[in-house]
Amino acid sequence: MRQSYIVSYDVCDPKRLRKIFKAMRGYGDWLQLSVWQCELSRRELVELRRDLGQIIDSKVDQVLIIDIGPANGRGLSAIASLGRAYVPSERVAVVV
């Protein structure tokens, strides 16, 4: 079962910040600045933690991973916005 997560990070070094951003592109949708929405299996969550853990400096950087529920249930409706509307990205499978 896939779960929805909000991933947010505070990284002090610009070089590590770029590496985190590049790593996150493989896991979810960029919402704003250092905030991502990810729909992950348990294995993907373990891989995400491993990948980010190898990049950050745990003494000064912080990554928050917030479980917001099942990907096909409450997870999508758990995000609300003020100002510009939040529009979830379309998940489309492409068969080649």
XYZ file of N, CA and C in Angstrom:
288
model
N 0.845 -1.178 0.000
C 0.000 0.000 0.000
C 0.895 1.248 0.000
N 0.538 2.200 -0.803
C 1.305 3.445 -0.889
C 0.717 4.462 0.088
N 1.604 5.235 0.703
C 1.219 6.283 1.636
C 1.623 7.633 1.047
N 0.881 8.671 1.402
C 1.251 10.038 1.020
C 2.078 10.649 2.137
N 3.126 11.351 1.760
C 4.004 12.010 2.715
C 4.268 13.436 2.259
N 4.457 14.305 3.222
C 5.008 15.629 2.960
C 6.454 15.573 3.434
N 7.366 15.953 2.570
C 8.782 15.983 2.920
C 9.232 17.430 2.838
N 9.818 17.896 3.921
C 10.309 19.272 4.001
C 11.723 19.235 4.554
N 12.575 20.111 4.052
C 13.956 20.074 4.528
C 14.505 21.483 4.727
N 15.412 21.574 5.679
C 16.148 22.796 5.987
C 17.621 22.425 5.940
N 18.276 22.793 4.856
C 19.664 22.401 4.618
C 20.519 23.663 4.553
N 21.593 23.691 5.330
C 22.393 24.906 5.502
C 23.344 25.208 4.348
N 23.829 24.193 3.669
C 24.834 24.376 2.627
C 24.192 24.331 1.238
N 24.449 25.335 0.386
C 23.834 25.354 -0.952
C 24.154 24.119 -1.795
N 25.349 23.574 -1.652
C 25.727 22.391 -2.428
C 24.879 21.179 -1.999
N 24.731 20.984 -0.702
C 23.882 19.886 -0.209
C 22.422 20.133 -0.568
N 21.988 21.388 -0.538
C 20.617 21.746 -0.887
C 20.299 21.323 -2.325
N 21.212 21.589 -3.239
C 21.022 21.178 -4.644
C 20.967 19.654 -4.765
N 21.818 18.963 -4.011
C 21.822 17.499 -4.061
C 20.504 16.931 -3.537
N 19.987 17.513 -2.464
C 18.705 17.075 -1.909
C 17.600 17.292 -2.935
N 17.588 18.473 -3.565
C 16.569 18.778 -4.570
C 16.609 17.754 -5.700
N 17.808 17.444 -6.198
C 17.940 16.472 -7.283
C 17.474 15.091 -6.853
N 17.804 14.704 -5.637
C 17.381 13.392 -5.135
C 15.862 13.323 -5.004
N 15.255 14.389 -4.535
C 13.810 14.410 -4.315
C 13.025 14.308 -5.614
N 13.576 14.767 -6.728
C 12.865 14.691 -8.008
C 12.475 13.264 -8.361
N 13.202 12.286 -7.869
C 12.884 10.899 -8.151
C 11.822 10.306 -7.242
N 11.374 11.081 -6.250
C 10.450 10.530 -5.264
C 9.078 11.186 -5.214
N 8.949 12.415 -5.684
C 7.653 13.058 -5.525
C 7.492 14.318 -6.339
N 6.480 15.096 -5.949
C 6.137 16.331 -6.648
C 6.540 17.532 -5.808
N 7.240 18.445 -6.429
C 7.715 19.657 -5.774
C 6.532 20.596 -5.586
N 6.245 20.966 -4.338
C 5.133 21.868 -4.052
C 5.610 23.315 -3.987
N 6.629 23.565 -3.182
C 7.198 24.903 -3.088
C 8.488 24.856 -2.293
N 9.427 25.704 -2.669
C 10.734 25.779 -2.014
C 11.209 24.401 -1.573
N 11.272 24.119 -0.309
C 11.804 22.845 0.181
C 10.693 21.914 0.660
N 9.587 21.874 -0.065
C 8.444 21.058 0.332
C 8.003 20.184 -0.853
N 7.839 18.891 -0.582
C 7.464 17.920 -1.608
C 6.320 17.057 -1.118
N 5.493 16.595 -2.034
C 4.495 15.578 -1.731
C 4.945 14.302 -2.428
N 4.988 13.222 -1.667
C 5.448 11.950 -2.210
C 4.433 10.860 -1.911
N 4.213 9.972 -2.861
C 3.413 8.770 -2.660
C 4.386 7.607 -2.742
N 4.632 6.967 -1.585
C 5.708 5.991 -1.485
C 5.239 4.665 -0.902
N 5.845 3.598 -1.369
C 5.692 2.293 -0.726
C 6.644 2.270 0.475
N 6.550 1.250 1.301
C 7.465 1.142 2.450
C 8.912 1.092 1.982
N 9.152 0.345 0.927
C 10.522 0.223 0.398
C 11.043 1.569 -0.103
N 10.198 2.301 -0.840
C 10.619 3.608 -1.346
C 10.905 4.580 -0.198
N 10.127 4.490 0.884
C 10.368 5.341 2.053
C 11.731 5.036 2.668
N 12.059 3.764 2.776
C 13.378 3.372 3.298
C 14.482 3.904 2.384
N 14.285 3.781 1.075
C 15.279 4.273 0.117
C 15.422 5.790 0.194
N 14.304 6.499 0.324
C 14.336 7.956 0.452
C 15.133 8.361 1.688
N 14.832 7.739 2.822
C 15.561 8.043 4.063
C 17.057 7.779 3.893
N 17.389 6.667 3.259
C 18.799 6.339 3.023
C 19.477 7.392 2.137
N 18.828 7.708 1.011
C 19.422 8.655 0.061
C 19.630 10.029 0.695
N 18.599 10.530 1.390
C 18.730 11.854 2.002
C 19.714 11.825 3.164
N 19.720 10.726 3.922
C 20.646 10.590 5.046
C 22.098 10.617 4.614
N 22.374 10.172 3.399
C 23.742 10.189 2.872
C 24.166 11.583 2.422
N 23.225 12.470 2.216
C 23.524 13.808 1.716
C 23.627 14.832 2.845
N 22.709 14.784 3.797
C 22.648 15.841 4.810
C 23.786 15.740 5.820
N 24.043 16.846 6.479
C 24.923 16.894 7.644
C 23.981 16.873 8.846
N 23.909 15.752 9.523
C 22.904 15.574 10.575
C 23.093 16.500 11.777
N 24.224 17.183 11.852
C 24.451 18.124 12.957
C 23.768 19.465 12.719
N 23.566 19.831 11.443
C 23.020 21.164 11.148
C 21.802 21.162 10.223
N 21.576 20.076 9.490
C 20.463 20.003 8.551
C 19.303 19.229 9.176
N 18.104 19.436 8.620
C 16.932 18.723 9.108
C 16.030 18.363 7.944
N 15.518 17.125 7.961
C 14.519 16.662 7.001
C 13.331 16.175 7.813
N 12.134 16.675 7.483
C 10.903 16.216 8.115
C 10.128 15.385 7.102
N 9.668 14.206 7.520
C 8.860 13.342 6.679
C 7.560 13.116 7.433
N 6.469 13.652 6.891
C 5.182 13.641 7.576
C 4.224 12.727 6.824
N 3.766 11.681 7.481
C 2.824 10.723 6.899
C 1.423 11.340 6.950
N 0.804 11.547 5.781
C -0.529 12.151 5.767
C -1.623 11.175 5.356
N -1.274 9.890 5.276
C -2.309 8.890 5.051
C -2.162 8.129 3.749
N -3.076 7.196 3.524
C -3.040 6.384 2.303
C -3.108 7.247 1.043
N -2.330 6.860 0.055
C -2.266 7.629 -1.192
C -3.615 7.694 -1.889
N -4.428 6.644 -1.757
C -5.719 6.635 -2.441
C -6.867 7.000 -1.510
N -6.568 7.575 -0.375
C -7.613 7.943 0.575
C -7.442 9.376 1.049
N -7.324 9.560 2.348
C -7.235 10.868 2.971
C -5.997 11.657 2.546
N -4.962 10.993 2.111
C -3.710 11.654 1.783
C -3.852 12.826 0.830
N -4.647 12.658 -0.207
C -4.812 13.721 -1.200
C -5.601 14.896 -0.640
N -6.590 14.622 0.205
C -7.429 15.703 0.725
C -6.845 16.357 1.971
N -5.705 15.884 2.453
C -5.105 16.422 3.676
C -4.365 17.739 3.436
N -4.183 18.125 2.191
C -3.446 19.347 1.874
C -4.438 20.455 1.529
N -4.345 21.549 2.263
C -5.176 22.727 1.993
C -4.236 23.907 1.771
N -4.700 24.922 1.073
C -3.842 26.073 0.810
C -4.588 27.370 1.064
N -3.826 28.400 1.319
C -4.325 29.776 1.368
C -3.705 30.498 0.191
N -4.413 31.419 -0.413
C -3.876 32.102 -1.587
C -4.087 31.244 -2.812
N -3.055 31.124 -3.616
C -3.144 30.346 -4.849
C -3.539 28.913 -4.528
N -4.457 28.381 -5.283
C -5.006 27.046 -5.026
C -3.954 25.967 -5.227
N -4.010 24.947 -4.380
C -3.170 23.763 -4.536
C -3.843 22.844 -5.546
N -3.130 22.495 -6.593
C -3.656 21.597 -7.614
C -2.727 20.391 -7.676
N -3.204 19.221 -7.259
C -2.348 18.031 -7.298
C -1.970 17.692 -8.726
N -0.751 17.181 -8.892
C -0.313 16.819 -10.228
C -1.071 15.590 -10.706
N -1.201 15.481 -12.000
C -1.859 14.327 -12.599
C -0.877 13.176 -12.616
N -1.307 12.038 -12.162
C -0.481 10.824 -12.216
C -0.956 10.035 -13.421
N -0.151 10.023 -14.490
C -0.535 9.357 -15.722
C 0.514 8.313 -16.064
N 0.086 7.109 -16.296
C 0.994 6.057 -16.710
C 1.193 6.155 -18.227
N 2.423 6.020 -18.651
C 2.745 6.052 -20.069
C 3.275 4.688 -20.456
N 2.654 4.068 -21.433
C 3.082 2.757 -21.901
C 3.803 2.959 -23.212
N 5.010 2.412 -23.281
C 5.834 2.552 -24.483
C 5.978 1.224 -25.159
